[in-house]
């Protein structure tokens, strides 16, 4: 609020100056000049305010603002003056009793960041800018060279507290139950809760990432780990400007994206468009030893006790996306923004599984199984936002409507050939399979937020949000029968209609007393989860097929209160303590509920559980921040207790195959497993020992204590793990920038085994060219080709060692060309975000 108040003061001051400037212009003899810069980054500050007051007659005031290079020059008459230099969120500087009887050059004036703001404490570094708010931390992506030409997923993997696994799954402080929002809302851009789409959007589309570990009542209560809110770019500079990015790499990676913006006094037109072609080779390996002999799936009378599955994946992904928007300024206080987002994906994946079956150490059978999967995906999003600022003190109303559509069509063709046969059977034919999946998703969002300032340092908020989402999945499995014909497997073919409706009311109040600030909130949410399974099988037959009770037509309602508390206490200008509490919910997504198994492997499947109930958590977070001249420390300790926590267990089941056969497989099944207590600590360091060297590191340690059982078997365990990241940026001669990022995920114990540690290193070089209007960069992602998930699973029936690498080492070269746009423009946009933050930051 303080930052906004200073900004309004500056506008009023400029208006006042315009009334008085003629008094000075008639007798101006000399010029007062200088240059205003950021004290930390030494970059110019545009639109800094310079006010000049006559000491002998305080009613005489003149002044002006700095230009794009931070310079100012103001004509005055001979006399004695007080000169004050101000900028939003920065400490002002005053030059008192300066006698002017000739031109006066104040030289370079460096302003430092103010810590007196109610809602933020700012920490800045070259590669990252961190804003610490009452309810979140904001990371402005800045000049992260290693993500040039990369994707949103790549950028998120460099954000402290966040880790992205080898399959693109996102975790916050080691917890996968994280909510992904785009511009503060669920969105087709984020794939309706799936993270697959984030690997298709370019990283340079991001303006900032908000890490919300203690969400206020304003936010959806979904996600027990917290929220990641991705804010996309929208330029505000007058005139026409933008940038063009071209990318090429190996394995084959080609892309082009453009960000353009045209701003007038009455409207702002913006567009981001991109196309990407990428080949992403990956691999997997499973070695399973069974404690008793068993039959090879679909092949009777051939026993084995050991199986090795070696998997290679060749993925070809083509994608186009565009986002077109127009913001119209109705008047000085209100505006309306409309935008259309479109995404098209055309993917083709070829997976080759080489299977070797052994009995008592001797080879029995070898097969090669190929699965060709094609997918066409189209997403549309239509959004309208209205904002009305009733006055200049922060009193405002915002309203949003959003409609999302996503249509996917998948087809898979599965064939398996025998490589060798050391059994007594002369002829072996493994039946072919085909699957077809049609998925239609629809989502409506209605939202309204009201903000009412109460005095200078207090604020009241209230609002409503309604999310209405429906997904229909039409799945068909065809398998080859004895006549060589592909016939429908009635036991697996189904239509799953799933609806999730969430409506919420919230209110919150925040205030500041001296060095103490707080934000208290309460959110009331009603969750309605409905599902209908259309299958040839009855509920009794499904129960027999899958081994647990299944309700084919369910309608569940959950009404809950979600309180939040967030506190900041300023120990000094560069030091503070934060405390947060919140209650959260984790709702099961559609693919976690759909009971019909996947077909990615003949021996290993994933199956959803329609009996899953939402999980609830209570979380506490205590943070400490300290800033020195060249060093910044951020740290926190946290505790969370989650009830009915989701866990995945593996067991051995028999499912129906072609021609009324039975197939034994290893099934991965999500369940509600008792309580999960998480306790952890994290800290980060930003260190700039010299102008040419910048260092950034973070470390996160956490412990999970799981208590629960499933089908009479205890899965209680204690699990310790950690991850750390380190980044260095070096300015070399000839204007070359060199950046290194390293990430290590420590080993951990799982409920049925253990996971090994994982190391990943990225390198990047960049140089500005064409008078700093363009930047060329080269980077290597996963330099050591070591980003692999490895681990061991042990049950009463088998032990399995597995490896999985989603994407191999990647080398990219990228060129970014900027037109009518300065390199430091991003910083100006970031400073302006309080004045145009549609999320209603407090």
mmCIF file of C-alpha atoms in Angstrom, residues 451-787:
data_model
loop_
_atom_site.group_PDB
_atom_site.id
_atom_site.type_symbol
_atom_site.label_atom_id
_atom_site.label_comp_id
_atom_site.label_asym_id
_atom_site.label_seq_id
_atom_site.Cartn_x
_atom_site.Cartn_y
_atom_site.Cartn_z
ATOM 1 C CA UNK A 451 -10.732 -4.213 -2.125
ATOM 2 C CA UNK A 452 -11.481 -1.429 0.367
ATOM 3 C CA UNK A 453 -8.632 0.509 2.029
ATOM 4 C CA UNK A 454 -9.344 1.520 5.625
ATOM 5 C CA UNK A 455 -7.110 4.442 6.409
ATOM 6 C CA UNK A 456 -3.516 4.588 5.227
ATOM 7 C CA UNK A 457 -2.289 1.201 6.525
ATOM 8 C CA UNK A 458 -5.297 -1.149 6.559
ATOM 9 C CA UNK A 459 -7.243 -2.994 3.911
ATOM 10 C CA UNK A 460 -10.382 -5.158 3.657
ATOM 11 C CA UNK A 461 -11.050 -7.646 0.854
ATOM 12 C CA UNK A 462 -13.908 -9.939 -0.100
ATOM 13 C CA UNK A 463 -14.732 -12.000 -3.149
ATOM 14 C CA UNK A 464 -16.352 -14.965 -4.895
ATOM 15 C CA UNK A 465 -14.949 -17.608 -7.215
ATOM 16 C CA UNK A 466 -16.815 -20.355 -9.039
ATOM 17 C CA UNK A 467 -15.020 -23.080 -11.022
ATOM 18 C CA UNK A 468 -17.156 -25.486 -13.056
ATOM 19 C CA UNK A 469 -15.226 -28.233 -14.864
ATOM 20 C CA UNK A 470 -16.365 -31.302 -16.798
ATOM 21 C CA UNK A 471 -14.240 -33.998 -18.469
ATOM 22 C CA UNK A 472 -15.566 -36.838 -20.617
ATOM 23 C CA UNK A 473 -13.117 -39.620 -21.501
ATOM 24 C CA UNK A 474 -14.222 -42.140 -24.142
ATOM 25 C CA UNK A 475 -11.779 -45.070 -24.108
ATOM 26 C CA UNK A 476 -11.837 -48.086 -26.437
ATOM 27 C CA UNK A 477 -9.494 -51.100 -26.338
ATOM 28 C CA UNK A 478 -9.290 -53.555 -29.218
ATOM 29 C CA UNK A 479 -7.278 -56.786 -28.968
ATOM 30 C CA UNK A 480 -6.466 -59.450 -31.529
ATOM 31 C CA UNK A 481 -8.504 -62.652 -31.171
ATOM 32 C CA UNK A 482 -7.728 -66.208 -32.342
ATOM 33 C CA UNK A 483 -8.891 -65.314 -35.863
ATOM 34 C CA UNK A 484 -6.430 -62.416 -36.161
ATOM 35 C CA UNK A 485 -9.237 -59.836 -35.892
ATOM 36 C CA UNK A 486 -9.058 -56.823 -33.568
ATOM 37 C CA UNK A 487 -12.117 -57.164 -31.319
ATOM 38 C CA UNK A 488 -13.340 -54.806 -28.599
ATOM 39 C CA UNK A 489 -12.389 -55.783 -25.050
ATOM 40 C CA UNK A 490 -15.679 -55.080 -23.321
ATOM 41 C CA UNK A 491 -14.065 -55.352 -19.882
ATOM 42 C CA UNK A 492 -11.773 -52.398 -20.528
ATOM 43 C CA UNK A 493 -13.738 -50.185 -22.944
ATOM 44 C CA UNK A 494 -15.639 -47.427 -21.139
ATOM 45 C CA UNK A 495 -16.829 -43.813 -20.997
ATOM 46 C CA UNK A 496 -15.897 -41.851 -17.876
ATOM 47 C CA UNK A 497 -17.811 -38.608 -17.245
ATOM 48 C CA UNK A 498 -16.240 -36.554 -14.427
ATOM 49 C CA UNK A 499 -17.393 -33.192 -13.044
ATOM 50 C CA UNK A 500 -15.681 -30.976 -10.476
ATOM 51 C CA UNK A 501 -17.531 -27.869 -9.303
ATOM 52 C CA UNK A 502 -15.965 -25.616 -6.676
ATOM 53 C CA UNK A 503 -17.601 -22.452 -5.336
ATOM 54 C CA UNK A 504 -16.042 -20.206 -2.732
ATOM 55 C CA UNK A 505 -16.584 -17.008 -0.747
ATOM 56 C CA UNK A 506 -13.698 -15.320 1.037
ATOM 57 C CA UNK A 507 -12.911 -12.298 3.157
ATOM 58 C CA UNK A 508 -9.656 -11.004 4.603
ATOM 59 C CA UNK A 509 -8.323 -8.034 6.521
ATOM 60 C CA UNK A 510 -4.785 -6.694 6.703
ATOM 61 C CA UNK A 511 -3.128 -3.879 8.578
ATOM 62 C CA UNK A 512 0.194 -2.454 9.719
ATOM 63 C CA UNK A 513 1.167 -1.134 13.144
ATOM 64 C CA UNK A 514 4.677 0.244 13.124
ATOM 65 C CA UNK A 515 6.943 -2.642 12.174
ATOM 66 C CA UNK A 516 4.180 -5.238 12.496
ATOM 67 C CA UNK A 517 1.961 -6.251 9.531
ATOM 68 C CA UNK A 518 -0.683 -8.963 9.348
ATOM 69 C CA UNK A 519 -3.211 -10.447 6.940
ATOM 70 C CA UNK A 520 -6.099 -12.554 8.312
ATOM 71 C CA UNK A 521 -8.513 -14.404 6.052
ATOM 72 C CA UNK A 522 -11.290 -16.979 5.938
ATOM 73 C CA UNK A 523 -12.455 -18.917 2.873
ATOM 74 C CA UNK A 524 -15.642 -21.000 2.605
ATOM 75 C CA UNK A 525 -15.526 -23.609 -0.178
ATOM 76 C CA UNK A 526 -18.027 -26.127 -1.443
ATOM 77 C CA UNK A 527 -16.599 -28.952 -3.560
ATOM 78 C CA UNK A 528 -18.892 -31.124 -5.660
ATOM 79 C CA UNK A 529 -17.258 -34.175 -7.307
ATOM 80 C CA UNK A 530 -19.480 -36.226 -9.626
ATOM 81 C CA UNK A 531 -18.576 -39.209 -11.780
ATOM 82 C CA UNK A 532 -20.349 -41.665 -14.022
ATOM 83 C CA UNK A 533 -18.760 -44.799 -15.492
ATOM 84 C CA UNK A 534 -20.479 -46.194 -18.591
ATOM 85 C CA UNK A 535 -19.217 -49.756 -19.058
ATOM 86 C CA UNK A 536 -20.485 -53.152 -20.142
ATOM 87 C CA UNK A 537 -19.548 -54.405 -16.689
ATOM 88 C CA UNK A 538 -21.797 -54.043 -13.641
ATOM 89 C CA UNK A 539 -20.490 -52.698 -10.352
ATOM 90 C CA UNK A 540 -20.125 -56.269 -9.073
ATOM 91 C CA UNK A 541 -18.178 -57.291 -12.188
ATOM 92 C CA UNK A 542 -15.952 -54.212 -11.936
ATOM 93 C CA UNK A 543 -15.275 -55.034 -8.291
ATOM 94 C CA UNK A 544 -14.253 -58.546 -9.280
ATOM 95 C CA UNK A 545 -12.173 -57.273 -12.205
ATOM 96 C CA UNK A 546 -10.232 -54.620 -10.306
ATOM 97 C CA UNK A 547 -10.254 -56.003 -6.769
ATOM 98 C CA UNK A 548 -11.978 -53.163 -4.881
ATOM 99 C CA UNK A 549 -15.424 -51.618 -4.424
ATOM 100 C CA UNK A 550 -16.415 -49.304 -7.289
ATOM 101 C CA UNK A 551 -19.333 -46.892 -7.404
ATOM 102 C CA UNK A 552 -20.130 -46.291 -11.082
ATOM 103 C CA UNK A 553 -22.282 -43.236 -10.360
ATOM 104 C CA UNK A 554 -21.112 -41.045 -7.477
ATOM 105 C CA UNK A 555 -21.969 -37.529 -6.314
ATOM 106 C CA UNK A 556 -19.913 -36.226 -3.375
ATOM 107 C CA UNK A 557 -20.152 -32.824 -1.677
ATOM 108 C CA UNK A 558 -17.600 -31.316 0.701
ATOM 109 C CA UNK A 559 -18.126 -28.040 2.575
ATOM 110 C CA UNK A 560 -15.105 -26.639 4.360
ATOM 111 C CA UNK A 561 -13.714 -23.558 6.088
ATOM 112 C CA UNK A 562 -10.116 -22.579 5.283
ATOM 113 C CA UNK A 563 -8.585 -19.968 7.616
ATOM 114 C CA UNK A 564 -5.296 -18.200 6.816
ATOM 115 C CA UNK A 565 -2.915 -16.087 8.905
ATOM 116 C CA UNK A 566 0.141 -14.250 7.538
ATOM 117 C CA UNK A 567 2.385 -11.957 9.607
ATOM 118 C CA UNK A 568 5.545 -9.916 8.958
ATOM 119 C CA UNK A 569 7.608 -8.237 11.677
ATOM 120 C CA UNK A 570 10.336 -5.815 10.564
ATOM 121 C CA UNK A 571 13.428 -6.187 12.739
ATOM 122 C CA UNK A 572 15.147 -3.462 10.725
ATOM 123 C CA UNK A 573 15.309 -1.925 7.277
ATOM 124 C CA UNK A 574 16.977 -5.066 5.885
ATOM 125 C CA UNK A 575 15.646 -7.766 8.219
ATOM 126 C CA UNK A 576 12.265 -9.341 8.930
ATOM 127 C CA UNK A 577 10.475 -12.389 10.294
ATOM 128 C CA UNK A 578 7.368 -13.921 8.661
ATOM 129 C CA UNK A 579 4.803 -16.363 10.067
ATOM 130 C CA UNK A 580 2.079 -18.113 8.095
ATOM 131 C CA UNK A 581 -0.716 -20.614 8.739
ATOM 132 C CA UNK A 582 -3.244 -22.055 6.279
ATOM 133 C CA UNK A 583 -5.609 -24.970 5.809
ATOM 134 C CA UNK A 584 -5.653 -26.604 2.362
ATOM 135 C CA UNK A 585 -7.452 -29.314 0.356
ATOM 136 C CA UNK A 586 -6.127 -31.739 -2.256
ATOM 137 C CA UNK A 587 -8.859 -32.907 -4.612
ATOM 138 C CA UNK A 588 -8.265 -36.053 -6.685
ATOM 139 C CA UNK A 589 -7.954 -35.276 -10.379
ATOM 140 C CA UNK A 590 -9.820 -37.245 -13.064
ATOM 141 C CA UNK A 591 -6.955 -39.555 -14.056
ATOM 142 C CA UNK A 592 -6.448 -40.447 -10.367
ATOM 143 C CA UNK A 593 -10.102 -41.586 -10.216
ATOM 144 C CA UNK A 594 -10.626 -43.361 -13.572
ATOM 145 C CA UNK A 595 -10.395 -47.086 -12.675
ATOM 146 C CA UNK A 596 -9.561 -48.372 -16.146
ATOM 147 C CA UNK A 597 -5.827 -49.162 -16.423
ATOM 148 C CA UNK A 598 -3.239 -47.726 -18.791
ATOM 149 C CA UNK A 599 -1.677 -49.856 -21.548
ATOM 150 C CA UNK A 600 1.871 -48.440 -21.608
ATOM 151 C CA UNK A 601 3.356 -51.787 -20.607
ATOM 152 C CA UNK A 602 2.199 -55.396 -20.741
ATOM 153 C CA UNK A 603 3.501 -56.067 -17.231
ATOM 154 C CA UNK A 604 3.260 -52.651 -15.485
ATOM 155 C CA UNK A 605 0.074 -50.556 -15.428
ATOM 156 C CA UNK A 606 -1.342 -47.479 -13.667
ATOM 157 C CA UNK A 607 -4.952 -47.596 -12.460
ATOM 158 C CA UNK A 608 -7.098 -44.839 -10.961
ATOM 159 C CA UNK A 609 -9.213 -45.243 -7.840
ATOM 160 C CA UNK A 610 -12.785 -43.843 -7.899
ATOM 161 C CA UNK A 611 -12.982 -44.230 -4.103
ATOM 162 C CA UNK A 612 -10.359 -41.541 -3.454
ATOM 163 C CA UNK A 613 -11.463 -38.855 -1.021
ATOM 164 C CA UNK A 614 -9.997 -35.315 -0.818
ATOM 165 C CA UNK A 615 -7.015 -34.859 1.477
ATOM 166 C CA UNK A 616 -6.839 -31.943 3.940
ATOM 167 C CA UNK A 617 -3.824 -30.289 5.506
ATOM 168 C CA UNK A 618 -2.862 -27.702 8.130
ATOM 169 C CA UNK A 619 0.461 -25.967 7.506
ATOM 170 C CA UNK A 620 2.705 -23.573 9.446
ATOM 171 C CA UNK A 621 5.616 -21.589 8.008
ATOM 172 C CA UNK A 622 8.166 -19.450 9.897
ATOM 173 C CA UNK A 623 10.561 -17.385 7.762
ATOM 174 C CA UNK A 624 13.536 -15.098 8.292
ATOM 175 C CA UNK A 625 15.147 -12.649 5.839
ATOM 176 C CA UNK A 626 18.356 -10.663 6.292
ATOM 177 C CA UNK A 627 20.058 -8.466 3.753
ATOM 178 C CA UNK A 628 23.619 -7.137 3.865
ATOM 179 C CA UNK A 629 25.394 -4.983 1.294
ATOM 180 C CA UNK A 630 26.372 -7.894 -0.983
ATOM 181 C CA UNK A 631 24.613 -10.841 0.614
ATOM 182 C CA UNK A 632 20.958 -11.745 1.098
ATOM 183 C CA UNK A 633 19.708 -14.652 3.215
ATOM 184 C CA UNK A 634 16.196 -16.084 2.979
ATOM 185 C CA UNK A 635 15.200 -18.992 5.225
ATOM 186 C CA UNK A 636 12.196 -20.761 6.680
ATOM 187 C CA UNK A 637 11.094 -23.785 8.686
ATOM 188 C CA UNK A 638 7.731 -25.397 8.045
ATOM 189 C CA UNK A 639 5.399 -28.100 9.323
ATOM 190 C CA UNK A 640 2.352 -29.673 7.662
ATOM 191 C CA UNK A 641 -0.051 -32.391 8.753
ATOM 192 C CA UNK A 642 -2.117 -33.962 5.974
ATOM 193 C CA UNK A 643 -5.023 -36.334 6.606
ATOM 194 C CA UNK A 644 -6.250 -38.918 4.063
ATOM 195 C CA UNK A 645 -2.993 -38.256 2.210
ATOM 196 C CA UNK A 646 -2.612 -39.624 -1.326
ATOM 197 C CA UNK A 647 -0.009 -42.355 -1.779
ATOM 198 C CA UNK A 648 0.708 -44.789 -4.603
ATOM 199 C CA UNK A 649 1.051 -48.489 -3.821
ATOM 200 C CA UNK A 650 2.045 -51.361 -6.079
ATOM 201 C CA UNK A 651 0.479 -54.795 -5.988
ATOM 202 C CA UNK A 652 0.051 -57.864 -8.148
ATOM 203 C CA UNK A 653 -3.372 -58.338 -9.791
ATOM 204 C CA UNK A 654 -4.999 -60.289 -12.611
ATOM 205 C CA UNK A 655 -6.923 -58.418 -15.316
ATOM 206 C CA UNK A 656 -8.911 -59.588 -18.337
ATOM 207 C CA UNK A 657 -7.096 -60.078 -21.635
ATOM 208 C CA UNK A 658 -8.303 -61.056 -25.118
ATOM 209 C CA UNK A 659 -10.292 -64.231 -25.704
ATOM 210 C CA UNK A 660 -11.385 -64.348 -22.045
ATOM 211 C CA UNK A 661 -7.805 -64.834 -20.873
ATOM 212 C CA UNK A 662 -6.418 -63.587 -17.563
ATOM 213 C CA UNK A 663 -3.256 -61.509 -17.365
ATOM 214 C CA UNK A 664 -1.090 -60.962 -14.277
ATOM 215 C CA UNK A 665 0.366 -57.443 -14.017
ATOM 216 C CA UNK A 666 1.990 -55.120 -11.482
ATOM 217 C CA UNK A 667 -0.486 -52.349 -10.728
ATOM 218 C CA UNK A 668 0.243 -48.854 -9.358
ATOM 219 C CA UNK A 669 -2.831 -47.585 -7.486
ATOM 220 C CA UNK A 670 -3.406 -44.233 -5.672
ATOM 221 C CA UNK A 671 -5.046 -44.577 -2.248
ATOM 222 C CA UNK A 672 -5.933 -42.488 0.833
ATOM 223 C CA UNK A 673 -3.285 -43.575 3.332
ATOM 224 C CA UNK A 674 -3.798 -42.138 6.821
ATOM 225 C CA UNK A 675 -1.744 -39.116 7.882
ATOM 226 C CA UNK A 676 1.414 -37.583 6.475
ATOM 227 C CA UNK A 677 3.434 -35.215 8.681
ATOM 228 C CA UNK A 678 5.947 -33.071 6.814
ATOM 229 C CA UNK A 679 8.591 -30.998 8.532
ATOM 230 C CA UNK A 680 11.371 -29.177 6.775
ATOM 231 C CA UNK A 681 13.710 -26.234 6.495
ATOM 232 C CA UNK A 682 15.008 -24.237 3.568
ATOM 233 C CA UNK A 683 17.403 -21.382 3.061
ATOM 234 C CA UNK A 684 18.753 -19.426 0.119
ATOM 235 C CA UNK A 685 21.704 -17.113 -0.437
ATOM 236 C CA UNK A 686 22.146 -14.379 -3.027
ATOM 237 C CA UNK A 687 25.771 -13.181 -3.043
ATOM 238 C CA UNK A 688 27.284 -10.540 -5.339
ATOM 239 C CA UNK A 689 30.952 -10.326 -4.297
ATOM 240 C CA UNK A 690 31.937 -8.344 -7.396
ATOM 241 C CA UNK A 691 30.361 -6.618 -10.377
ATOM 242 C CA UNK A 692 31.433 -9.523 -12.614
ATOM 243 C CA UNK A 693 30.330 -12.373 -10.325
ATOM 244 C CA UNK A 694 26.926 -13.284 -8.929
ATOM 245 C CA UNK A 695 26.183 -16.417 -6.910
ATOM 246 C CA UNK A 696 22.831 -17.903 -5.954
ATOM 247 C CA UNK A 697 22.206 -21.057 -3.908
ATOM 248 C CA UNK A 698 19.408 -22.735 -2.004
ATOM 249 C CA UNK A 699 18.966 -25.847 0.113
ATOM 250 C CA UNK A 700 15.788 -27.630 1.194
ATOM 251 C CA UNK A 701 15.612 -30.470 3.730
ATOM 252 C CA UNK A 702 12.343 -32.248 4.526
ATOM 253 C CA UNK A 703 11.071 -35.252 6.434
ATOM 254 C CA UNK A 704 7.866 -37.185 5.713
ATOM 255 C CA UNK A 705 6.331 -39.302 8.453
ATOM 256 C CA UNK A 706 3.571 -41.481 6.969
ATOM 257 C CA UNK A 707 1.175 -43.437 9.183
ATOM 258 C CA UNK A 708 -1.406 -45.716 7.565
ATOM 259 C CA UNK A 709 -2.314 -49.147 6.217
ATOM 260 C CA UNK A 710 -4.005 -50.594 3.131
ATOM 261 C CA UNK A 711 -5.743 -53.984 2.979
ATOM 262 C CA UNK A 712 -4.272 -54.993 6.311
ATOM 263 C CA UNK A 713 -0.691 -54.104 5.402
ATOM 264 C CA UNK A 714 1.075 -51.255 7.185
ATOM 265 C CA UNK A 715 2.749 -48.625 4.997
ATOM 266 C CA UNK A 716 3.929 -46.449 7.876
ATOM 267 C CA UNK A 717 7.423 -45.062 7.375
ATOM 268 C CA UNK A 718 9.713 -42.113 8.000
ATOM 269 C CA UNK A 719 11.411 -40.589 4.965
ATOM 270 C CA UNK A 720 14.181 -37.985 4.917
ATOM 271 C CA UNK A 721 15.281 -36.261 1.735
ATOM 272 C CA UNK A 722 16.698 -32.998 0.481
ATOM 273 C CA UNK A 723 17.521 -31.047 -2.651
ATOM 274 C CA UNK A 724 19.833 -28.178 -3.381
ATOM 275 C CA UNK A 725 20.615 -25.897 -6.290
ATOM 276 C CA UNK A 726 23.462 -23.577 -7.111
ATOM 277 C CA UNK A 727 23.765 -20.904 -9.803
ATOM 278 C CA UNK A 728 26.687 -18.693 -10.761
ATOM 279 C CA UNK A 729 26.843 -15.944 -13.349
ATOM 280 C CA UNK A 730 30.157 -14.550 -14.557
ATOM 281 C CA UNK A 731 30.671 -11.504 -16.781
ATOM 282 C CA UNK A 732 33.571 -12.301 -19.116
ATOM 283 C CA UNK A 733 35.509 -9.945 -21.397
ATOM 284 C CA UNK A 734 33.935 -8.868 -24.712
ATOM 285 C CA UNK A 735 30.519 -8.639 -23.027
ATOM 286 C CA UNK A 736 30.037 -12.408 -22.733
ATOM 287 C CA UNK A 737 27.886 -13.757 -19.883
ATOM 288 C CA UNK A 738 28.458 -17.279 -18.524
ATOM 289 C CA UNK A 739 25.955 -19.026 -16.269
ATOM 290 C CA UNK A 740 26.082 -22.424 -14.547
ATOM 291 C CA UNK A 741 23.154 -24.080 -12.761
ATOM 292 C CA UNK A 742 23.450 -27.272 -10.736
ATOM 293 C CA UNK A 743 20.653 -29.233 -9.071
ATOM 294 C CA UNK A 744 20.852 -32.306 -6.859
ATOM 295 C CA UNK A 745 17.919 -34.267 -5.456
ATOM 296 C CA UNK A 746 18.977 -36.403 -2.510
ATOM 297 C CA UNK A 747 17.954 -40.053 -2.091
ATOM 298 C CA UNK A 748 14.808 -40.917 -0.154
ATOM 299 C CA UNK A 749 12.903 -43.869 1.290
ATOM 300 C CA UNK A 750 9.533 -44.582 -0.292
ATOM 301 C CA UNK A 751 6.649 -46.547 1.262
ATOM 302 C CA UNK A 752 7.679 -49.656 -0.752
ATOM 303 C CA UNK A 753 11.348 -49.065 -1.441
ATOM 304 C CA UNK A 754 13.832 -46.286 -2.031
ATOM 305 C CA UNK A 755 14.732 -43.664 -4.631
ATOM 306 C CA UNK A 756 18.321 -42.826 -5.548
ATOM 307 C CA UNK A 757 19.796 -39.329 -5.718
ATOM 308 C CA UNK A 758 19.848 -37.370 -8.986
ATOM 309 C CA UNK A 759 22.248 -34.713 -10.307
ATOM 310 C CA UNK A 760 21.652 -32.269 -13.162
ATOM 311 C CA UNK A 761 23.955 -29.514 -14.468
ATOM 312 C CA UNK A 762 23.100 -26.790 -17.020
ATOM 313 C CA UNK A 763 25.547 -24.409 -18.741
ATOM 314 C CA UNK A 764 24.909 -21.289 -20.824
ATOM 315 C CA UNK A 765 26.769 -18.484 -22.624
ATOM 316 C CA UNK A 766 25.277 -15.303 -24.068
ATOM 317 C CA UNK A 767 26.329 -12.055 -25.722
ATOM 318 C CA UNK A 768 24.457 -8.910 -26.694
ATOM 319 C CA UNK A 769 24.827 -7.850 -30.318
ATOM 320 C CA UNK A 770 23.472 -5.204 -32.706
ATOM 321 C CA UNK A 771 23.911 -2.342 -30.213
ATOM 322 C CA UNK A 772 22.264 -4.383 -27.451
ATOM 323 C CA UNK A 773 19.101 -4.830 -29.500
ATOM 324 C CA UNK A 774 19.663 -8.589 -29.734
ATOM 325 C CA UNK A 775 21.069 -11.386 -27.609
ATOM 326 C CA UNK A 776 22.530 -14.654 -28.840
ATOM 327 C CA UNK A 777 22.908 -17.513 -26.377
ATOM 328 C CA UNK A 778 23.868 -21.170 -26.273
ATOM 329 C CA UNK A 779 23.019 -23.565 -23.469
ATOM 330 C CA UNK A 780 23.327 -27.214 -22.529
ATOM 331 C CA UNK A 781 20.584 -28.783 -20.430
ATOM 332 C CA UNK A 782 21.636 -31.804 -18.347
ATOM 333 C CA UNK A 783 25.306 -31.625 -19.281
ATOM 334 C CA UNK A 784 26.186 -35.022 -17.782
ATOM 335 C CA UNK A 785 23.046 -36.726 -19.141
ATOM 336 C CA UNK A 786 22.358 -37.788 -15.553
ATOM 337 C CA UNK A 787 18.815 -36.549 -14.986
#
